[in-house]
Amino acid sequence: MGAVTAISFLFLSLLLLLLPDPSLSLPLCTDSRAPFTLNTTLSFCPYNGSSCCNSTHDLQLQKQFQDMNISDAACAPLLKSILCARCDPYSADLFTVSSVPRPVAVLCNSTVSANSSQSSQAAKDFCSNVWDTCQNANVLNSPFAPSLRGQPGLPANSSFNKLNVVWQSKADFCNAFGGASTDESVCYAGEPVTLNNNTETPSDDPHGLCLEKIGNGSYLSMVAHPDGSNRAFFSSQQGKIWLATIPEQGSGETLGFDESSPFIDLTDEVYFNTEFGMMGMAFHPNFAQNGRFFASFNCDKVKWPGCTGRCSCNSDVNCDPSKLPPDNGAQPCQYQTVIAEYTANDTASKASLGTTAKPLEVRRIFTMGLPFTSHHGGQILFGPSDGYLYFMMGDGGGVGGDPYNFSQNKKSLLGKIMRLDVDNIPSAAEIDKLNLWGNYSIPKDNPFSEDSDLQPEIWALGVRNPWRCSFDSERPSYFMCADVGQDTYEEVDVITKGGNYGWRAYEGPNLFTPQQSPGGNTSSESISPIFPVMGYHHSDINKNEGSASITGGYFYRSQIDPCMYGREMSSLGATNTLLSIDDVVVASLLIHYRSFRYLYGDLYAGAMWAGTETPENSGNFTSRKIPFSCGRDSPIQCTSLPGSALPSLGYIFSFGEDNRKDNFILASSGVYRVVRPSRCNYTCSKENVTAVGSPSPTSPPSNAGQLHGSFILALFSSLLLLLLGVIF
């Protein structure tokens, strides 16, 4: 029995080591841009709808194919399809393995993995088929020359290449160019990649979202403390930031902080009004060590001498501020949008222990004058993969409809998502020479490197007023932004490098005709818009109140509500209790649920939606309204809307996520947390087999990854010795 137990334990340890890494990207091209929608089928490559090739690329591939002068008629269509894999919406994954670019897509050469999201097409042994069919064919400038993979062989421009001349065997060939489909990758089987369109059983769907109220304050932003602890920062629109302790689920406690003692008070600098205030905050990825953090806010140059910056309406964008009328009593560019850097007051030379900061700017990162008094976004956040600062900026507002067409103007920073490097600050002379808006540098791989018409700060364009964006904590390539609509449609977009999201040529998926166009028009035919993956029409909301505007949220990654959870996991990884060996063996079987759900809502708090990606990693979403209510055992009693079962949230300003990955709703009536569905009598079959608690972060896990790896290695070594001792 002891030997069986030891073997079972060892098996589980290995199983946990081999759980798939949730890193498969959404559809992306080899240049990291999103595929675009084709109006017609390409003439050479068999792609329509979504593709990474336009007609120019298609002609280039056709010429390359013709120049290959393939001698075998049966081989030719196979090699044509391999060339055309460049057009596949998943070409970034097909042509990149472990960050190393490949000359040829990964060719399917084994049966499809049991946990693969790719369809059964991957079960085809396409690599073997290519070898068997093409091994004797003469091919000019073969893409399979070994030198293209850094291996010895014929030069890449060899006049004739036969596979069986430059490769010893089918095994060698497929070891170099083949691969299987797994949860981390896709492979090419001679036709456009498709993913399994698995649908979930009704019991897998969340029946409702259960909330508890843990705070009475009204906050606009929430950011988890970068040290990984159970603390988070909350900011008000008026200009204060507080550092709070998040209570344990089920403890009955509320947010722990003293509202009279903010972490920092910027109310003297911040101009606060309905449309203005502190719009965002971001803490440097190394904040626990360097104490650097950033605030995004609006200021009034009439009231604060530090509110200085050039106007976004200028000659560069064919706009004359002297010709703009006053807006709500304000002159053009009287109000500015600012990103300023500050530092925490550290304790014992460790910034993570600092509980206050002085309102003295370390440096001004960005300042830009606003032409009108609305639509200026303002959220900032650091990219989890690249460490750059992303800045969301609206179209500037005005009479509506982006009259000066700023969003489509590539020289304007209005209606854009920007990407800035705040770690490498150029000299004042360089800033002036580059015509920058503050103290930052430009990441070299920003889209301007491929599109010289773009201002170098721009990462994506064509947004109206992005209100709350987030990176998926498990799949950082999913950068989600909610964009506020004009009259009819509120949208959620997956933001990608250089993506054009259509405004104002489009409102959501629909053509838009502005009432005024003093700044000119951009025709819908001249752009390749990326349409929203989710959203809702204003008519979908309560007819009495209607829709105010969309508020973007997060992919639900908490372990608290397993019917909302969006990743395959084991109950062993979710538990807080020590298990016996036999319990561990049983727990190892419980690793079978997945659904990628994104939570978002309407400002008026009358509706929230859960968007589900089907199939997973496809970028294809369906969304439905999700009921929500407040638990009777909420630490702070919730009130209800008159004549409705819905809790009275007031307005949904933002969503939040802490270091446990629990989700929060920041509303005008307080702070709410998503809790176990059973606390609101919602049924969830998975709740019975999943631990109801979350790991409780209490101290900075600065060496967490290293310790985890050391622990796994030690555990594996110990278990192996145990197993050897039992057997021998």
CSV table of C-alpha atoms in Angstrom, one decimal, residues 257-571:
chain,number,residue,atom,x,y,z
A,257,PHE,CA,-7.9,51.7,6.2
A,258,ASP,CA,-8.2,55.1,7.8
A,259,GLU,CA,-10.0,57.4,5.3
A,260,SER,CA,-8.6,60.4,7.1
A,261,SER,CA,-5.1,59.3,6.3
A,262,PRO,CA,-4.7,58.9,2.6
A,263,PHE,CA,-1.6,57.4,1.0
A,264,ILE,CA,-1.3,60.6,-1.0
A,265,ASP,CA,-3.5,63.7,-1.4
A,266,LEU,CA,-3.3,65.4,-4.8
A,267,THR,CA,-6.5,67.5,-4.4
A,268,ASP,CA,-4.6,70.7,-4.7
A,269,GLU,CA,-3.4,69.7,-8.2
A,270,VAL,CA,-6.4,67.8,-9.5
A,271,TYR,CA,-9.3,69.6,-11.1
A,272,PHE,CA,-12.5,67.8,-10.1
A,273,ASN,CA,-15.8,68.0,-11.9
A,274,THR,CA,-18.3,65.6,-13.4
A,275,GLU,CA,-16.0,64.9,-16.4
A,276,PHE,CA,-12.7,65.7,-14.6
A,277,GLY,CA,-10.5,64.4,-11.8
A,278,MET,CA,-8.0,61.7,-11.0
A,279,MET,CA,-8.7,59.2,-13.8
A,280,GLY,CA,-6.1,56.5,-13.0
A,281,MET,CA,-3.1,55.3,-11.1
A,282,ALA,CA,-0.4,52.8,-11.8
A,283,PHE,CA,2.4,51.4,-9.7
A,284,HIS,CA,5.7,50.4,-11.3
A,285,PRO,CA,6.2,46.7,-11.6
A,286,ASN,CA,9.2,47.1,-9.2
A,287,PHE,CA,7.3,49.4,-6.9
A,288,ALA,CA,8.1,47.1,-3.9
A,289,GLN,CA,11.8,48.0,-4.5
A,290,ASN,CA,11.8,51.4,-6.1
A,291,GLY,CA,8.6,53.1,-4.7
A,292,ARG,CA,7.7,54.6,-8.1
A,293,PHE,CA,4.1,55.2,-8.9
A,294,PHE,CA,2.1,57.4,-11.3
A,295,ALA,CA,-1.1,59.3,-11.2
A,296,SER,CA,-3.2,60.4,-14.2
A,297,PHE,CA,-5.4,63.4,-13.6
A,298,ASN,CA,-6.9,66.6,-15.1
A,299,CYS,CA,-5.8,70.0,-14.1
A,300,ASP,CA,-7.0,73.6,-14.7
A,301,LYS,CA,-4.2,76.0,-15.9
A,302,VAL,CA,-6.3,78.9,-14.6
A,303,LYS,CA,-6.1,77.5,-11.1
A,304,TRP,CA,-2.8,75.8,-10.9
A,305,PRO,CA,0.5,77.1,-12.2
A,306,GLY,CA,1.8,73.6,-12.7
A,307,CYS,CA,-0.9,72.9,-15.3
A,308,THR,CA,1.1,73.7,-18.4
A,309,GLY,CA,1.3,71.9,-21.7
A,310,ARG,CA,0.8,72.4,-25.4
A,311,CYS,CA,-2.7,72.0,-26.9
A,312,SER,CA,-3.8,68.8,-28.6
A,313,CYS,CA,-5.6,71.0,-31.2
A,314,ASN,CA,-2.6,72.4,-33.2
A,315,SER,CA,-1.3,72.8,-36.7
A,316,ASP,CA,0.2,69.2,-36.7
A,317,VAL,CA,-3.4,67.9,-36.7
A,318,ASN,CA,-4.9,70.6,-38.9
A,319,CYS,CA,-6.7,72.2,-35.9
A,320,ASP,CA,-6.7,75.9,-34.9
A,321,PRO,CA,-7.5,76.4,-31.2
A,322,SER,CA,-8.4,80.0,-31.8
A,323,LYS,CA,-11.3,78.8,-33.9
A,324,LEU,CA,-12.7,76.5,-31.3
A,325,PRO,CA,-15.7,77.8,-29.4
A,326,PRO,CA,-15.7,77.7,-25.5
A,327,ASP,CA,-17.1,74.4,-24.1
A,328,ASN,CA,-19.2,74.6,-21.0
A,329,GLY,CA,-17.6,78.0,-20.2
A,330,ALA,CA,-14.0,76.7,-20.7
A,331,GLN,CA,-11.5,77.9,-23.3
A,332,PRO,CA,-9.9,75.3,-25.5
A,333,CYS,CA,-7.0,73.5,-23.7
A,334,GLN,CA,-7.8,75.3,-20.4
A,335,TYR,CA,-7.9,71.8,-19.0
A,336,GLN,CA,-5.0,69.5,-19.4
A,337,THR,CA,-4.5,65.7,-18.9
A,338,VAL,CA,-1.4,64.9,-16.8
A,339,ILE,CA,0.6,61.8,-15.9
A,340,ALA,CA,2.9,62.6,-13.0
A,341,GLU,CA,5.4,60.4,-11.2
A,342,TYR,CA,5.7,60.2,-7.4
A,343,THR,CA,7.6,58.0,-4.9
A,344,ALA,CA,6.5,56.3,-1.7
A,345,ASN,CA,8.0,57.2,1.6
A,346,ASP,CA,9.8,53.9,2.4
A,347,THR,CA,10.4,52.3,5.7
A,348,ALA,CA,13.7,50.5,6.4
A,349,SER,CA,14.7,51.1,2.8
A,350,LYS,CA,11.9,48.9,1.6
A,351,ALA,CA,9.3,50.8,-0.5
A,352,SER,CA,6.6,48.0,-0.1
A,353,LEU,CA,6.4,49.0,3.6
A,354,GLY,CA,5.8,52.6,2.9
A,355,THR,CA,2.3,53.8,3.8
A,356,THR,CA,2.4,57.4,2.7
A,357,ALA,CA,3.8,59.5,-0.2
A,358,LYS,CA,4.4,63.2,-0.5
A,359,PRO,CA,2.5,65.1,-3.2
A,360,LEU,CA,5.7,66.3,-4.8
A,361,GLU,CA,6.3,65.2,-8.4
A,362,VAL,CA,9.4,63.4,-9.2
A,363,ARG,CA,8.9,64.2,-12.8
A,364,ARG,CA,6.1,65.1,-15.3
A,365,ILE,CA,5.7,62.2,-17.6
A,366,PHE,CA,3.0,63.7,-19.9
A,367,THR,CA,0.9,66.8,-20.3
A,368,MET,CA,-1.5,67.6,-23.1
A,369,GLY,CA,-4.2,70.3,-23.4
A,370,LEU,CA,-7.8,69.1,-24.1
A,371,PRO,CA,-9.8,70.8,-26.8
A,372,PHE,CA,-13.2,70.1,-25.1
A,373,THR,CA,-14.5,69.1,-21.7
A,374,SER,CA,-15.3,65.4,-22.3
A,375,HIS,CA,-14.0,62.1,-23.6
A,376,HIS,CA,-10.5,62.2,-22.3
A,377,GLY,CA,-10.2,58.6,-20.8
A,378,GLY,CA,-7.2,58.8,-18.6
A,379,GLN,CA,-6.6,55.2,-17.3
A,380,ILE,CA,-2.9,54.1,-17.1
A,381,LEU,CA,-1.5,50.6,-16.5
A,382,PHE,CA,1.7,48.7,-17.0
A,383,GLY,CA,1.8,45.9,-19.5
A,384,PRO,CA,2.5,42.7,-17.6
A,385,SER,CA,4.8,41.3,-20.3
A,386,ASP,CA,6.7,44.4,-21.5
A,387,GLY,CA,6.7,46.7,-18.5
A,388,TYR,CA,5.6,49.7,-20.6
A,389,LEU,CA,3.0,52.2,-19.5
A,390,TYR,CA,-0.2,52.2,-21.5
A,391,PHE,CA,-2.3,55.4,-21.5
A,392,MET,CA,-5.9,55.4,-22.7
A,393,MET,CA,-7.1,58.7,-24.3
A,394,GLY,CA,-10.5,59.6,-25.6
A,395,ASP,CA,-11.3,61.6,-28.7
A,396,GLY,CA,-11.6,64.9,-26.9
A,397,GLY,CA,-15.4,65.2,-27.0
A,398,GLY,CA,-17.0,68.3,-28.2
A,399,VAL,CA,-20.5,68.3,-29.7
A,400,GLY,CA,-20.3,64.6,-30.2
A,401,GLY,CA,-19.2,62.5,-33.1
A,402,ASP,CA,-15.6,63.5,-32.9
A,403,PRO,CA,-16.1,66.5,-35.2
A,404,TYR,CA,-12.4,67.1,-35.8
A,405,ASN,CA,-11.9,63.4,-36.6
A,406,PHE,CA,-9.1,63.2,-34.1
A,407,SER,CA,-9.5,59.4,-33.5
A,408,GLN,CA,-8.5,58.6,-37.1
A,409,ASN,CA,-5.9,61.3,-37.4
A,410,LYS,CA,-2.6,59.5,-37.0
A,411,LYS,CA,-0.8,62.7,-36.0
A,412,SER,CA,-3.2,63.3,-33.1
A,413,LEU,CA,-3.0,61.5,-29.7
A,414,LEU,CA,-6.7,61.9,-29.1
A,415,GLY,CA,-8.8,58.8,-29.5
A,416,LYS,CA,-5.7,56.6,-29.0
A,417,ILE,CA,-4.1,54.1,-26.8
A,418,MET,CA,-0.5,55.1,-26.1
A,419,ARG,CA,2.5,53.0,-25.0
A,420,LEU,CA,5.4,54.8,-23.2
A,421,ASP,CA,8.7,53.8,-21.7
A,422,VAL,CA,9.0,55.5,-18.4
A,423,ASP,CA,12.2,53.7,-17.4
A,424,ASN,CA,14.5,55.3,-20.0
A,425,ILE,CA,14.1,59.1,-19.7
A,426,PRO,CA,15.8,61.1,-22.5
A,427,SER,CA,17.5,64.4,-22.0
A,428,ALA,CA,15.7,67.7,-22.3
A,429,ALA,CA,17.3,68.3,-25.6
A,430,GLU,CA,16.2,64.9,-26.9
A,431,ILE,CA,12.7,65.5,-25.7
A,432,ASP,CA,12.6,68.8,-27.5
A,433,LYS,CA,14.1,67.3,-30.7
A,434,LEU,CA,11.6,64.4,-30.7
A,435,ASN,CA,8.7,66.8,-30.0
A,436,LEU,CA,7.6,64.6,-27.0
A,437,TRP,CA,4.9,65.6,-24.6
A,438,GLY,CA,6.9,64.9,-21.5
A,439,ASN,CA,9.6,62.7,-19.8
A,440,TYR,CA,9.4,59.4,-21.5
A,441,SER,CA,10.9,57.5,-24.4
A,442,ILE,CA,9.3,55.5,-27.2
A,443,PRO,CA,9.5,51.7,-27.3
A,444,LYS,CA,11.3,50.7,-30.5
A,445,ASP,CA,8.6,48.2,-31.4
A,446,ASN,CA,5.7,50.7,-31.3
A,447,PRO,CA,3.6,50.6,-34.5
A,448,PHE,CA,5.3,53.8,-35.9
A,449,SER,CA,8.3,51.6,-36.8
A,450,GLU,CA,6.0,50.0,-39.4
A,451,ASP,CA,3.7,52.9,-40.1
A,452,SER,CA,5.6,56.1,-40.4
A,453,ASP,CA,2.4,58.2,-40.5
A,454,LEU,CA,1.7,57.3,-36.9
A,455,GLN,CA,2.8,59.4,-34.0
A,456,PRO,CA,5.4,57.3,-32.2
A,457,GLU,CA,3.5,57.1,-28.9
A,458,ILE,CA,0.5,55.4,-30.5
A,459,TRP,CA,-0.1,51.7,-29.8
A,460,ALA,CA,-3.7,51.6,-31.2
A,461,LEU,CA,-6.2,54.1,-32.7
A,462,GLY,CA,-9.8,54.7,-33.5
A,463,VAL,CA,-11.3,54.6,-30.0
A,464,ARG,CA,-13.9,57.0,-28.7
A,465,ASN,CA,-13.5,57.1,-24.9
A,466,PRO,CA,-12.0,53.9,-23.5
A,467,TRP,CA,-13.3,53.4,-20.0
A,468,ARG,CA,-11.5,50.7,-18.1
A,469,CYS,CA,-9.0,48.3,-19.7
A,470,SER,CA,-7.3,45.3,-18.3
A,471,PHE,CA,-4.7,42.6,-19.2
A,472,ASP,CA,-5.8,39.0,-18.6
A,473,SER,CA,-3.7,37.8,-15.7
A,474,GLU,CA,-3.4,34.4,-17.3
A,475,ARG,CA,-3.1,35.3,-20.9
A,476,PRO,CA,-1.4,38.7,-21.1
A,477,SER,CA,-1.9,38.9,-24.9
A,478,TYR,CA,-5.6,39.5,-24.2
A,479,PHE,CA,-5.6,43.3,-23.6
A,480,MET,CA,-9.3,44.2,-23.2
A,481,CYS,CA,-10.8,47.7,-23.4
A,482,ALA,CA,-14.4,48.8,-23.1
A,483,ASP,CA,-15.1,51.8,-25.4
A,484,VAL,CA,-18.0,54.1,-24.8
A,485,GLY,CA,-20.4,54.5,-27.7
A,486,GLN,CA,-22.2,57.5,-29.1
A,487,ASP,CA,-25.9,56.8,-29.5
A,488,THR,CA,-26.5,53.1,-30.1
A,489,TYR,CA,-23.7,50.7,-29.2
A,490,GLU,CA,-21.3,50.1,-26.3
A,491,GLU,CA,-18.3,47.9,-27.1
A,492,VAL,CA,-15.5,45.7,-25.8
A,493,ASP,CA,-12.3,45.4,-27.9
A,494,VAL,CA,-9.3,43.1,-27.8
A,495,ILE,CA,-6.5,45.7,-28.3
A,496,THR,CA,-3.6,44.7,-30.4
A,497,LYS,CA,-0.5,46.4,-31.9
A,498,GLY,CA,-1.5,49.0,-34.5
A,499,GLY,CA,-5.1,48.0,-34.3
A,500,ASN,CA,-7.7,50.5,-35.7
A,501,TYR,CA,-11.0,50.2,-33.9
A,502,GLY,CA,-13.0,52.1,-36.3
A,503,TRP,CA,-14.3,55.3,-34.6
A,504,ARG,CA,-15.6,57.5,-36.0
A,505,ALA,CA,-16.1,55.7,-39.3
A,506,TYR,CA,-17.8,53.1,-37.3
A,507,GLU,CA,-19.7,53.0,-34.0
A,508,GLY,CA,-19.1,49.4,-32.9
A,509,PRO,CA,-19.8,47.2,-35.9
A,510,ASN,CA,-22.1,49.8,-37.6
A,511,LEU,CA,-21.2,52.6,-40.0
A,512,PHE,CA,-21.4,56.0,-38.4
A,513,THR,CA,-22.3,59.3,-40.0
A,514,PRO,CA,-21.2,62.4,-38.0
A,515,GLN,CA,-23.5,65.5,-38.0
A,516,GLN,CA,-20.5,67.8,-38.2
A,517,SER,CA,-17.2,67.4,-39.9
A,518,PRO,CA,-15.1,70.6,-39.6
A,519,GLY,CA,-12.0,68.3,-39.3
A,520,GLY,CA,-12.8,66.2,-42.4
A,521,ASN,CA,-13.8,62.6,-42.8
A,522,THR,CA,-12.1,59.2,-43.0
A,523,SER,CA,-13.9,56.9,-45.3
A,524,SER,CA,-14.8,53.4,-44.0
A,525,GLU,CA,-13.2,51.9,-47.2
A,526,SER,CA,-9.8,53.5,-46.4
A,527,ILE,CA,-9.3,51.6,-43.1
A,528,SER,CA,-9.3,48.0,-41.9
A,529,PRO,CA,-11.3,48.3,-38.7
A,530,ILE,CA,-11.1,45.7,-35.9
A,531,PHE,CA,-14.7,45.2,-34.8
A,532,PRO,CA,-15.7,44.7,-31.1
A,533,VAL,CA,-15.7,41.1,-29.7
A,534,MET,CA,-18.5,42.0,-27.3
A,535,GLY,CA,-20.9,44.8,-26.5
A,536,TYR,CA,-24.6,45.8,-26.3
A,537,HIS,CA,-27.1,48.1,-27.9
A,538,HIS,CA,-28.6,50.8,-25.8
A,539,SER,CA,-32.0,49.3,-26.5
A,540,ASP,CA,-30.9,46.2,-24.6
A,541,ILE,CA,-31.0,48.1,-21.3
A,542,ASN,CA,-33.9,49.0,-19.1
A,543,LYS,CA,-36.2,51.2,-21.3
A,544,ASN,CA,-36.9,53.6,-18.5
A,545,GLU,CA,-33.3,54.4,-17.6
A,546,GLY,CA,-31.6,53.3,-20.8
A,547,SER,CA,-27.8,52.9,-21.1
A,548,ALA,CA,-25.3,55.4,-19.8
A,549,SER,CA,-22.0,54.0,-20.9
A,550,ILE,CA,-20.0,50.8,-20.7
A,551,THR,CA,-17.6,50.0,-17.9
A,552,GLY,CA,-14.9,47.5,-18.7
A,553,GLY,CA,-13.9,44.7,-16.3
A,554,TYR,CA,-11.7,41.6,-16.1
A,555,PHE,CA,-11.5,38.0,-17.1
A,556,TYR,CA,-12.7,36.2,-14.0
A,557,ARG,CA,-9.7,34.3,-12.6
A,558,SER,CA,-10.6,33.9,-8.9
A,559,GLN,CA,-11.1,30.5,-7.3
A,560,ILE,CA,-14.1,31.7,-5.4
A,561,ASP,CA,-16.8,31.2,-8.1
A,562,PRO,CA,-15.8,28.1,-10.2
A,563,CYS,CA,-18.7,28.6,-12.6
A,564,MET,CA,-17.2,32.0,-13.5
A,565,TYR,CA,-13.6,30.8,-13.5
A,566,GLY,CA,-11.8,30.8,-16.8
A,567,ARG,CA,-9.0,28.3,-16.6
A,568,GLU,CA,-8.4,24.6,-16.1
A,569,MET,CA,-7.2,24.0,-12.5
A,570,SER,CA,-6.9,21.3,-9.9
A,571,SER,CA,-8.6,21.3,-6.5
